Tab-separated table of C-alpha atoms and ligand atoms in Angstrom:
chain	number	residue	atom	x	y	z
G	1	MET	CA	179.103	135.994	79.885
G	2	THR	CA	177.506	136.961	83.200
G	3	CYS	CA	174.195	136.787	81.495
G	4	ASP	CA	174.906	133.276	80.220
G	5	VAL	CA	175.894	132.061	83.650
G	6	ARG	CA	172.761	133.570	85.091
G	7	SER	CA	170.453	132.020	82.576
G	8	THR	CA	172.208	128.689	83.000
G	9	LEU	CA	171.754	128.953	86.739
G	10	PHE	CA	168.126	129.858	86.286
G	11	PHE	CA	167.678	126.912	83.966
G	12	LEU	CA	169.265	124.602	86.520
G	13	PHE	CA	167.048	126.009	89.220
G	14	VAL	CA	163.952	125.355	87.151
G	15	LEU	CA	165.227	121.884	86.339
G	16	ILE	CA	165.810	121.137	90.012
G	17	ARG	CA	162.344	122.426	90.838
G	18	ILE	CA	160.873	120.153	88.195
G	19	CYS	CA	162.888	117.183	89.407
G	20	LEU	CA	161.871	117.787	93.014
G	21	ALA	CA	158.189	117.995	92.172
G	22	GLN	CA	156.540	114.730	93.080
G	23	ASN	CA	153.933	114.904	90.371
G	24	PHE	CA	154.070	116.398	86.934
G	25	GLU	CA	151.221	118.499	85.615
G	26	VAL	CA	148.683	116.658	83.518
G	27	PRO	CA	146.190	118.754	81.558
G	28	GLU	CA	142.498	117.964	81.843
G	29	PRO	CA	141.432	115.658	79.051
G	30	LYS	CA	138.879	116.683	76.466
G	31	ILE	CA	135.425	115.162	76.768
G	32	GLU	CA	133.062	114.841	73.827
G	33	ILE	CA	129.521	113.524	73.778
G	34	LEU	CA	128.956	110.940	71.081
G	35	LYS	CA	125.859	110.327	68.947
G	36	PRO	CA	123.711	108.374	69.384
G	37	LYS	CA	125.111	107.258	72.715
G	38	GLY	CA	128.171	107.556	74.883
G	39	PHE	CA	131.171	109.817	75.260
G	40	LYS	CA	134.828	109.998	74.464
G	41	VAL	CA	137.752	111.145	76.623
G	42	THR	CA	140.882	112.317	74.826
G	43	LEU	CA	144.214	113.212	76.367
G	44	LYS	CA	147.008	114.491	74.151
G	45	ASP	CA	150.098	112.376	74.556
G	46	ASP	CA	153.033	113.929	76.367
G	47	GLY	CA	155.355	110.970	76.634
G	48	TYR	CA	152.953	108.932	78.756
G	49	SER	CA	153.160	105.167	78.908
G	50	PHE	CA	149.827	104.585	80.578
G	51	PHE	CA	146.430	106.249	80.893
G	52	GLY	CA	143.882	105.083	83.413
G	53	PHE	CA	140.318	106.349	83.480
G	54	ARG	CA	137.689	105.827	86.163
G	55	GLY	CA	134.278	107.371	85.779
G	56	ASN	CA	130.733	107.555	87.088
G	57	ILE	CA	127.716	109.065	85.425
G	58	ASN	CA	125.736	111.343	87.734
G	59	GLU	CA	127.405	109.901	90.778
G	60	GLU	CA	130.127	111.877	92.488
G	61	PHE	CA	133.290	110.191	93.686
G	62	HIS	CA	133.685	110.656	97.414
G	63	GLU	CA	137.034	109.014	97.399
G	64	VAL	CA	139.322	107.582	94.797
G	65	ASN	CA	137.750	104.248	93.893
G	66	GLU	CA	137.101	102.170	90.792
G	67	GLY	CA	133.771	103.698	89.763
G	68	GLN	CA	131.250	102.347	87.216
G	69	MET	CA	133.547	102.745	84.235
G	70	LYS	CA	137.152	101.735	84.226
G	71	ALA	CA	139.821	101.360	81.628
G	72	ASP	CA	143.554	100.977	81.831
G	73	ILE	CA	144.926	101.985	78.480
G	74	VAL	CA	148.418	101.037	77.476
G	75	SER	CA	148.589	102.255	73.894
G	76	LYS	CA	147.873	105.591	72.275
G	77	GLN	CA	146.115	106.255	68.987
G	78	GLY	CA	147.729	108.817	66.686
G	79	GLY	CA	149.223	110.872	69.515
G	80	TYR	CA	146.157	110.683	71.784
G	81	TRP	CA	145.062	108.530	74.669
G	82	VAL	CA	141.411	107.765	74.167
G	83	TYR	CA	138.677	106.191	76.254
G	84	LYS	CA	135.253	105.638	74.734
G	85	ASN	CA	132.098	104.270	76.229
G	86	ARG	CA	128.995	103.953	74.119
G	87	SER	CA	126.718	102.274	76.578
G	88	LYS	CA	124.609	105.196	77.762
G	89	LYS	CA	122.835	108.097	76.095
G	90	LEU	CA	123.812	111.302	77.846
G	91	GLU	CA	121.259	114.086	78.250
G	92	VAL	CA	121.763	117.783	78.890
G	93	GLY	CA	122.619	118.229	82.569
G	94	ASP	CA	124.101	114.759	82.976
G	95	THR	CA	127.521	114.869	84.633
G	96	ILE	CA	130.456	112.586	84.126
G	97	PHE	CA	132.499	112.444	87.330
G	98	TYR	CA	135.913	111.027	86.718
G	99	TRP	CA	139.564	110.797	87.676
G	100	ILE	CA	142.579	109.913	85.625
G	101	TYR	CA	145.994	108.530	86.237
G	102	VAL	CA	148.930	108.670	83.851
G	103	ILE	CA	152.450	107.339	84.001
G	104	LYS	CA	155.331	109.206	82.455
G	105	GLY	CA	158.960	108.160	82.735
G	106	GLY	CA	158.082	105.647	85.426
G	107	LYS	CA	156.326	108.258	87.597
G	108	GLY	CA	152.617	108.335	88.120
G	109	SER	CA	150.377	111.360	88.403
G	110	MET	CA	146.787	111.351	89.413
G	111	SER	CA	144.150	113.991	88.691
G	112	PRO	CA	141.254	113.253	91.024
G	113	PHE	CA	137.737	114.694	91.219
G	114	LEU	CA	137.286	115.920	87.666
G	115	GLU	CA	133.836	116.402	86.174
G	116	TYR	CA	132.081	117.301	82.988
G	117	THR	CA	128.462	118.350	82.588
G	118	VAL	CA	126.664	117.960	79.278
G	119	SER	CA	125.491	121.325	78.031
G	120	ALA	CA	122.672	122.112	75.587
G	121	SER	CA	124.774	123.262	72.660
G	122	GLU	CA	126.913	120.160	72.719
G	123	ASN	CA	124.057	117.799	72.891
G	124	GLU	CA	122.554	119.332	69.754
G	125	ILE	CA	125.714	119.258	67.738
G	126	GLY	CA	127.139	115.985	68.859
G	127	VAL	CA	130.679	114.990	68.121
G	128	GLY	CA	132.285	112.120	66.350
G	129	SER	CA	130.869	109.675	63.874
G	130	PRO	CA	129.776	106.229	64.983
G	131	SER	CA	131.526	104.471	62.126
G	132	VAL	CA	134.939	105.851	63.180
G	133	ASN	CA	134.374	105.687	66.903
G	134	SER	CA	133.020	102.173	66.946
G	135	TYR	CA	136.483	100.870	66.068
G	136	THR	CA	138.200	99.546	69.152
G	137	ASP	CA	141.793	98.524	69.220
G	138	PRO	CA	141.765	95.147	70.982
G	139	ASN	CA	145.095	96.070	72.563
G	140	GLN	CA	143.896	99.458	73.747
G	141	THR	CA	141.888	98.552	76.797
G	142	THR	CA	143.061	96.074	79.307
G	143	THR	CA	141.852	95.840	82.844
G	144	THR	CA	143.838	93.251	84.632
G	145	PRO	CA	144.924	92.990	88.270
G	146	GLU	CA	148.476	93.438	86.985
G	147	SER	CA	147.857	96.916	85.593
G	148	PRO	CA	149.814	99.706	87.307
G	149	LEU	CA	146.618	101.439	88.371
G	150	SER	CA	145.040	98.448	90.067
G	151	LYS	CA	148.321	97.850	91.800
G	152	ARG	CA	148.587	101.421	92.997
G	153	PHE	CA	145.014	102.377	93.614
G	154	GLY	CA	142.556	99.623	92.836
G	155	LYS	CA	143.477	97.514	95.805
G	156	LEU	CA	144.785	100.371	97.932
G	157	CYS	CA	141.595	102.282	97.810
G	158	GLU	CA	139.185	99.761	99.163
G	159	VAL	CA	138.109	102.028	102.010
G	160	SER	CA	139.082	100.612	105.365
G	161	LYS	CA	136.839	100.534	108.435
G	162	THR	CA	139.814	101.836	110.408
G	163	VAL	CA	139.391	105.460	111.382
G	164	VAL	CA	142.290	107.890	111.599
G	165	GLN	CA	141.825	111.272	113.259
G	166	GLY	CA	142.081	114.050	110.695
G	167	GLU	CA	141.546	111.798	107.637
G	168	ASN	CA	138.249	111.389	105.794
G	169	SER	CA	139.027	107.797	104.992
G	170	VAL	CA	141.985	105.492	104.686
G	171	CYS	CA	142.632	102.781	102.146
G	172	GLU	CA	142.782	99.162	103.185
G	173	GLY	CA	146.324	97.907	103.467
G	174	SER	CA	147.815	101.386	103.632
G	175	LEU	CA	150.349	102.459	106.215
G	176	ILE	CA	148.646	104.774	108.691
G	177	PHE	CA	151.489	105.438	111.098
G	178	ASN	CA	155.221	104.990	111.058
G	179	GLU	CA	157.963	105.778	113.530
G	180	ASP	CA	161.574	104.713	113.201
G	181	PHE	CA	162.838	106.448	116.371
G	182	ASP	CA	165.817	107.720	114.450
G	183	THR	CA	166.633	110.322	117.069
G	184	THR	CA	168.744	110.904	120.126
G	185	GLY	CA	166.228	112.802	122.201
G	186	LEU	CA	162.575	112.772	123.083
G	187	ARG	CA	162.197	116.451	122.265
G	188	SER	CA	162.872	115.966	118.593
G	189	LEU	CA	160.023	113.460	118.198
G	190	SER	CA	157.130	115.469	116.830
G	191	LYS	CA	154.422	112.861	117.302
G	192	TRP	CA	155.184	111.654	120.787
G	193	ASN	CA	154.942	112.999	124.307
G	194	ALA	CA	156.201	111.457	127.500
G	195	GLU	CA	153.795	111.008	130.361
G	196	ILE	CA	154.719	112.663	133.631
G	197	MET	CA	152.388	111.391	136.322
G	198	PHE	CA	151.597	108.955	139.083
G	199	PRO	CA	149.507	106.201	137.515
G	200	THR	CA	146.530	105.345	139.708
G	201	GLU	CA	143.486	103.197	139.049
G	202	PRO	CA	142.900	100.462	138.214
G	203	ASP	CA	146.312	98.959	138.966
G	204	PHE	CA	147.964	101.489	141.279
G	205	PRO	CA	151.421	100.355	140.121
G	206	PHE	CA	154.505	101.043	142.236
G	207	ASN	CA	155.982	103.453	139.771
G	208	ALA	CA	155.844	107.006	138.590
G	209	TYR	CA	156.210	107.994	134.947
G	210	ILE	CA	159.122	110.396	134.812
G	211	PRO	CA	161.085	110.567	131.556
G	212	ASP	CA	164.310	111.863	133.153
G	213	ASN	CA	166.985	109.177	132.670
G	214	THR	CA	164.379	106.478	131.974
G	215	VAL	CA	163.983	106.854	128.234
G	216	SER	CA	166.666	106.891	125.552
G	217	PHE	CA	167.191	106.039	121.888
G	218	GLU	CA	169.828	103.682	120.568
G	219	ASP	CA	170.247	103.051	116.843
G	220	GLY	CA	166.576	103.510	116.056
G	221	SER	CA	165.319	101.673	119.139
G	222	LEU	CA	163.276	103.171	121.912
G	223	VAL	CA	164.815	102.112	125.230
G	224	ILE	CA	162.782	102.396	128.426
G	225	LYS	CA	164.818	101.628	131.503
G	226	PRO	CA	163.187	101.819	134.951
G	227	VAL	CA	165.354	103.137	137.781
G	228	LEU	CA	164.932	103.061	141.550
G	229	THR	CA	163.621	106.339	142.865
G	230	GLU	CA	166.149	106.344	145.696
G	231	THR	CA	169.027	105.940	143.218
G	232	GLN	CA	167.830	109.004	141.346
G	233	TYR	CA	166.677	111.263	144.168
G	234	GLY	CA	167.964	109.718	147.436
G	235	GLU	CA	166.155	107.628	150.001
G	236	ASP	CA	164.568	110.551	151.873
G	237	PHE	CA	162.661	111.457	148.750
G	238	LEU	CA	160.317	108.512	149.295
G	239	TYR	CA	158.767	110.259	152.292
G	240	ASN	CA	158.274	113.601	150.582
G	241	THR	CA	155.117	115.149	149.295
G	242	VAL	CA	155.702	115.763	145.609
G	243	ASN	CA	153.755	117.963	143.264
G	244	LEU	CA	154.618	117.452	139.615
G	245	GLY	CA	153.334	120.922	138.782
G	246	VAL	CA	152.847	122.156	135.250
G	247	ARG	CA	154.834	119.323	133.710
G	248	CYS	CA	152.222	116.826	134.894
G	249	THR	CA	150.297	115.152	132.069
G	250	GLY	CA	147.731	113.575	134.394
G	251	LYS	CA	144.693	115.133	135.985
G	252	ILE	CA	145.869	118.309	137.675
G	253	ASP	CA	145.270	118.552	141.420
G	254	ARG	CA	144.519	114.880	141.697
G	255	SER	CA	146.675	112.017	142.868
G	256	GLU	CA	147.992	111.648	139.298
G	257	CYS	CA	149.892	114.919	139.726
G	258	ARG	CA	150.448	115.189	143.457
G	259	HIS	CA	151.660	112.549	145.843
G	260	GLU	CA	151.269	112.964	149.551
G	261	ALA	CA	153.567	110.588	151.370
G	262	SER	CA	152.568	108.725	154.476
G	263	VAL	CA	153.991	105.701	156.217
G	264	LEU	CA	151.754	103.388	154.229
G	265	ASN	CA	151.918	105.325	151.008
G	266	VAL	CA	155.501	106.180	150.156
G	267	PHE	CA	156.527	107.794	146.915
G	268	PRO	CA	156.540	105.138	144.157
G	269	PRO	CA	159.860	103.295	144.534
G	270	VAL	CA	160.409	102.943	140.782
G	271	LEU	CA	160.612	105.579	138.063
G	272	THR	CA	159.928	104.563	134.495
G	273	ALA	CA	158.730	106.062	131.230
G	274	LYS	CA	155.637	105.913	129.105
G	275	ILE	CA	155.253	107.727	125.827
G	276	SER	CA	152.122	108.181	123.759
G	277	THR	CA	150.922	109.828	120.549
G	278	ARG	CA	147.988	111.435	122.334
G	279	HIS	CA	147.235	114.883	120.813
G	280	HIS	CA	149.219	113.914	117.656
G	281	PHE	CA	147.874	110.688	116.227
G	282	THR	CA	144.759	108.748	117.114
G	283	SER	CA	143.157	105.897	115.268
G	284	VAL	CA	140.484	103.306	115.862
G	285	TRP	CA	141.465	100.017	114.386
G	286	LYS	CA	138.638	97.946	112.920
G	287	ILE	CA	138.418	95.012	110.563
T	301	NAG	C1	130.645	101.735	79.983
T	301	NAG	O1	129.761	102.334	80.916
T	301	NAG	C2	128.904	101.443	81.617
T	301	NAG	C3	128.052	102.269	82.545
T	301	NAG	O2	127.362	103.278	81.824
T	301	NAG	C4	129.722	100.418	82.381
T	301	NAG	O3	128.872	99.482	83.003
T	301	NAG	C5	130.683	99.715	81.440
T	301	NAG	O4	131.507	98.831	82.164
T	301	NAG	C6	131.518	100.732	80.706
T	301	NAG	N1	132.423	100.069	79.775
T	301	NAG	C7	133.728	100.223	79.803
T	301	NAG	C8	134.511	99.503	78.781
T	301	NAG	O5	134.258	100.942	80.621
T	302	NAG	C1	147.840	93.500	69.471
T	302	NAG	O1	149.040	93.041	70.051
T	302	NAG	C2	149.553	91.845	69.455
T	302	NAG	C3	150.753	91.387	70.271
T	302	NAG	O2	151.525	92.481	70.729
T	302	NAG	C4	149.907	92.104	67.962
T	302	NAG	O3	150.375	90.922	67.371
T	302	NAG	C5	148.645	92.585	67.254
T	302	NAG	O4	148.941	92.920	65.926
T	302	NAG	C6	148.036	93.796	67.976
T	302	NAG	N1	146.776	94.158	67.345
T	302	NAG	C7	146.497	95.393	66.956
T	302	NAG	C8	145.170	95.585	66.304
T	302	NAG	O5	147.277	96.333	67.097
């Protein structure tokens, strides 16, 4: 009995792990070189509803894009998903660079950056017979803008001119940054920091950036509310010399971090907040 419970629990655990996994495992398809020309890609069916193939001959994919050869296949043949291309004779040492995308139970899984190099033995033997392989199911290959792959990747992976720090490239139309401010405190925001400084050139505004009591979050909104310095610290404070110390986010030992009061240069009369993603997220937006 104990044993049964245990194995049931283990089974559930495995099931949960499988359900939590974003992608399911897809085996590498089999590639065969065809005589006199071309090649064939075969993936054994495992309940898939779609098989997309994108390939280049002797040209590596540097990102996921459409490639020279593309096929979105929506029907299997005798338990296999097959892509054939007979346009080019492949020689020993030629490499097919490719990526595939399959859909199973409504979920997609992509296997990027796959490759296959033609070896000597294969080229001699050759696989497949032209009479069988030349048959093409007219319903097998459809490349339309409506196909799931074009929707998910075709359009998405036009590489954008926008540059995002830490990413090799980003797809046009993709979301590069998102913040819903669903928090109650600044500290729990991982991508943001509050400035603590006296802003100087070019505008020399009459405020200091101090996040105490000036920034709050209300139902997913960032609220920045300036306050009078004298309300917060008392009127005498305006004539003090203030050093923001280690909390300062401006240039240390300059007027951004230290304010020396004089009759004509009182402490900024207004405190407000400024937050930025500096050190966490940087992008250069280009079109
Ligand atoms: C077959 O490959 C050639 C490049 O060798 C490509 O131009 C052509 O579009 C491919 N055909 C299909 C159906 O993918
Ligand atoms: C292709 O699909 C159409 C409509 O679904 C069907 O009538 C036709 O028989 C199919 N052809 C083949 C060769 O399977």
